[in-house]
Coordinates of C-alpha atoms in Angstrom, one line a residue:
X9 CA 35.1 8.3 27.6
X10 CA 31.0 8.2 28.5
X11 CA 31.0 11.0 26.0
X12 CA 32.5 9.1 23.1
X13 CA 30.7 5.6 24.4
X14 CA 27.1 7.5 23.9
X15 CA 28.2 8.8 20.6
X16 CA 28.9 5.3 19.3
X17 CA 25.4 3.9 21.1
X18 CA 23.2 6.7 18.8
X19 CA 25.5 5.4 15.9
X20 CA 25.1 2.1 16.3
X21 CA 21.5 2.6 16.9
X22 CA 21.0 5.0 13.7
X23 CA 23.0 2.2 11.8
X24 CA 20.7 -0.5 13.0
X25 CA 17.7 1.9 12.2
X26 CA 19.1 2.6 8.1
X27 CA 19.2 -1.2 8.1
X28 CA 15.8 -2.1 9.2
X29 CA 13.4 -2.5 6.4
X30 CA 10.4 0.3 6.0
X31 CA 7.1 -0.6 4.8
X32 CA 7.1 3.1 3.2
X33 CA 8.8 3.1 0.6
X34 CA 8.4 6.6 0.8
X35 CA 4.8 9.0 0.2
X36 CA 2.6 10.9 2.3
X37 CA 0.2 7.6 3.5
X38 CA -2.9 8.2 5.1
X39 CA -4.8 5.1 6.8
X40 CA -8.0 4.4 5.9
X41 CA -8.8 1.8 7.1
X42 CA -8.6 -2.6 7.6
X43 CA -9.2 -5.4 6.5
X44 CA -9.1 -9.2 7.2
X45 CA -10.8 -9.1 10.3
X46 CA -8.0 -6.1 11.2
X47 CA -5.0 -8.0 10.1
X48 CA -4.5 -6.3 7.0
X49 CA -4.0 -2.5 7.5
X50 CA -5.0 -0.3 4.4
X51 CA -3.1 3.5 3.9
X52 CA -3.3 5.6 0.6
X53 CA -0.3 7.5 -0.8
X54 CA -1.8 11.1 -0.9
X55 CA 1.3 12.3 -3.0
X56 CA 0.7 9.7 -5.7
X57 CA -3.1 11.1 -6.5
X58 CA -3.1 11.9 -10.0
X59 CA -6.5 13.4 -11.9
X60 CA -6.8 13.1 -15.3
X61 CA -10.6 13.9 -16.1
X62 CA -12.9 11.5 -14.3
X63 CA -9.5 9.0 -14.0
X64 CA -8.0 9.1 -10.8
X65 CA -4.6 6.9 -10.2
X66 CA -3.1 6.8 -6.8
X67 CA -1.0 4.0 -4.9
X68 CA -2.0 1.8 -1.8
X69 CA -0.4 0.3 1.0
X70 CA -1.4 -3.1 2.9
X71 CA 0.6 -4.2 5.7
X72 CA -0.3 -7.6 6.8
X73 CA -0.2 -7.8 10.5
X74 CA 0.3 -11.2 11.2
X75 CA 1.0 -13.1 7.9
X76 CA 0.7 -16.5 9.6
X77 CA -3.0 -15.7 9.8
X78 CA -3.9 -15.1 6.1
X79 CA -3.8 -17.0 3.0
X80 CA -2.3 -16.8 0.5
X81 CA -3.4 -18.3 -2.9
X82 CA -1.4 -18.0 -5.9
X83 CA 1.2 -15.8 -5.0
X84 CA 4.0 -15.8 -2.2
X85 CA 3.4 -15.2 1.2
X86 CA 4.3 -11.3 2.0
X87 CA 3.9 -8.8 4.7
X88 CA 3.6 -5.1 2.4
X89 CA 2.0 -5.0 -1.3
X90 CA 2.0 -1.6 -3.0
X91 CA -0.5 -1.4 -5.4
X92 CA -0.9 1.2 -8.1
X93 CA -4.9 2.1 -8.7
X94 CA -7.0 3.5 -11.0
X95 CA -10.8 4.6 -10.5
X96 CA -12.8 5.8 -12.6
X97 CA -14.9 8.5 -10.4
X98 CA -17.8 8.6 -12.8
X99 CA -18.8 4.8 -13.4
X100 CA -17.6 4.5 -9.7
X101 CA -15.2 1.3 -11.1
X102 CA -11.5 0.6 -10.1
X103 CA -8.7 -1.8 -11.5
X104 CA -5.3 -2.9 -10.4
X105 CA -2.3 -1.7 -12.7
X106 CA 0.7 -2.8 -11.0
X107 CA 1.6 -4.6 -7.9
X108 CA 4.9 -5.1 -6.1
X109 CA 4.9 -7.8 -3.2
X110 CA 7.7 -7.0 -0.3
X111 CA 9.0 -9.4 2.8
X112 CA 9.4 -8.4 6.2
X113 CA 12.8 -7.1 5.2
X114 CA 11.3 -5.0 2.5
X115 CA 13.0 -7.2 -0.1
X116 CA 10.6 -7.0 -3.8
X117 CA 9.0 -10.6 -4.0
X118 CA 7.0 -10.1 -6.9
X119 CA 6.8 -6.7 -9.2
X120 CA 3.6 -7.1 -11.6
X121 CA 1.9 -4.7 -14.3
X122 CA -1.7 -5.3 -15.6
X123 CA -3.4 -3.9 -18.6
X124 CA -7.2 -2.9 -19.2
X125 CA -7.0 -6.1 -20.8
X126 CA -5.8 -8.2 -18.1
X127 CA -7.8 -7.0 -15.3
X128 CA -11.1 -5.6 -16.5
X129 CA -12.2 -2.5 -14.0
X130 CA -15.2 -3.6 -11.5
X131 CA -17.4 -1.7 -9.5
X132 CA -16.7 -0.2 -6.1
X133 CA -19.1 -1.6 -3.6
X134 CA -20.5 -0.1 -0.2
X135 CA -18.8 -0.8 2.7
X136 CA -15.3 -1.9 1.1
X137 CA -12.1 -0.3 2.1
X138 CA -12.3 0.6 -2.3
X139 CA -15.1 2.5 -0.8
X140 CA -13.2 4.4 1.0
X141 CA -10.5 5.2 -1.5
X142 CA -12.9 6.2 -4.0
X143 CA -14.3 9.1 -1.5
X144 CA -10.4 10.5 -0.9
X145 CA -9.2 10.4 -4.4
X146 CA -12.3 11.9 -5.8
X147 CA -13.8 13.7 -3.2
X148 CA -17.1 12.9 -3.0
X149 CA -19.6 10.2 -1.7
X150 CA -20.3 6.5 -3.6

């Protein structure tokens, strides 16, 4: 009877684990760092790094600590956005080229794609966690 009561508490638990939401959506993610005063924290998906010349495209992760605490203007309030990147490692500029917004129960909010037209690429500044993500995807110092 104990024997069969533990097997359907790990069940129950595994269950209640498969149900939960994961801010993953799968990849190999390596933190880098925060933002927002450490309410935002930033990870890179090192499987998604893809080089193409001096065009590097990987996706991000930011997971918003607290959301009460941040702002959010002109989109919906979320706790994960997975961003897919692309830097350019020889003008040292960046631009967004899709972005998927996801709740607390990992639910999609908002799933965007951007063009070079619609978002221009802008240059990576010193001391920003893009910084940071230039140096991993393409190895070398701003």
């Amino acid at each position: 009877m104990k024997s069969r009561l533990s097997r359907l508490s790990a069940v129950s638990t595994l269950l209640l684990l498969a149900a939960c939401a994961t801010d993953n959506k799968g990849g190999n993610w390596q933190q880098i760092g925060t933002i927002s005063d450490g309410n935002i924290k930033v990870a890179v998906d090192q499987s998604s790094i893809k080089k193409k010349g001096v065009l590097v495209s990987f996706r991000d992760r930011k997971i918003i600590v607290k959301p009460g605490e941040e702002r959010f203007n002109n989109m919906p309030a979320y706790k994960t956005a997975l961003s897919d990147w692309e830097i350019h490692c020889t003008n040292k500029t960046y631009r967004l080229t899709a972005l998927q917004l996801l709740n607390e129960r990992g639910q999609t909010l908002s799933n965007q794609q951007y063009t070079a037209t619609n978002l221009r690429p802008m240059s990576i500044m010193h001391g920003t966690v893009t910084e940071k993500q230039y140096e991993l995807v393409c190895g070398r110092k701003l």
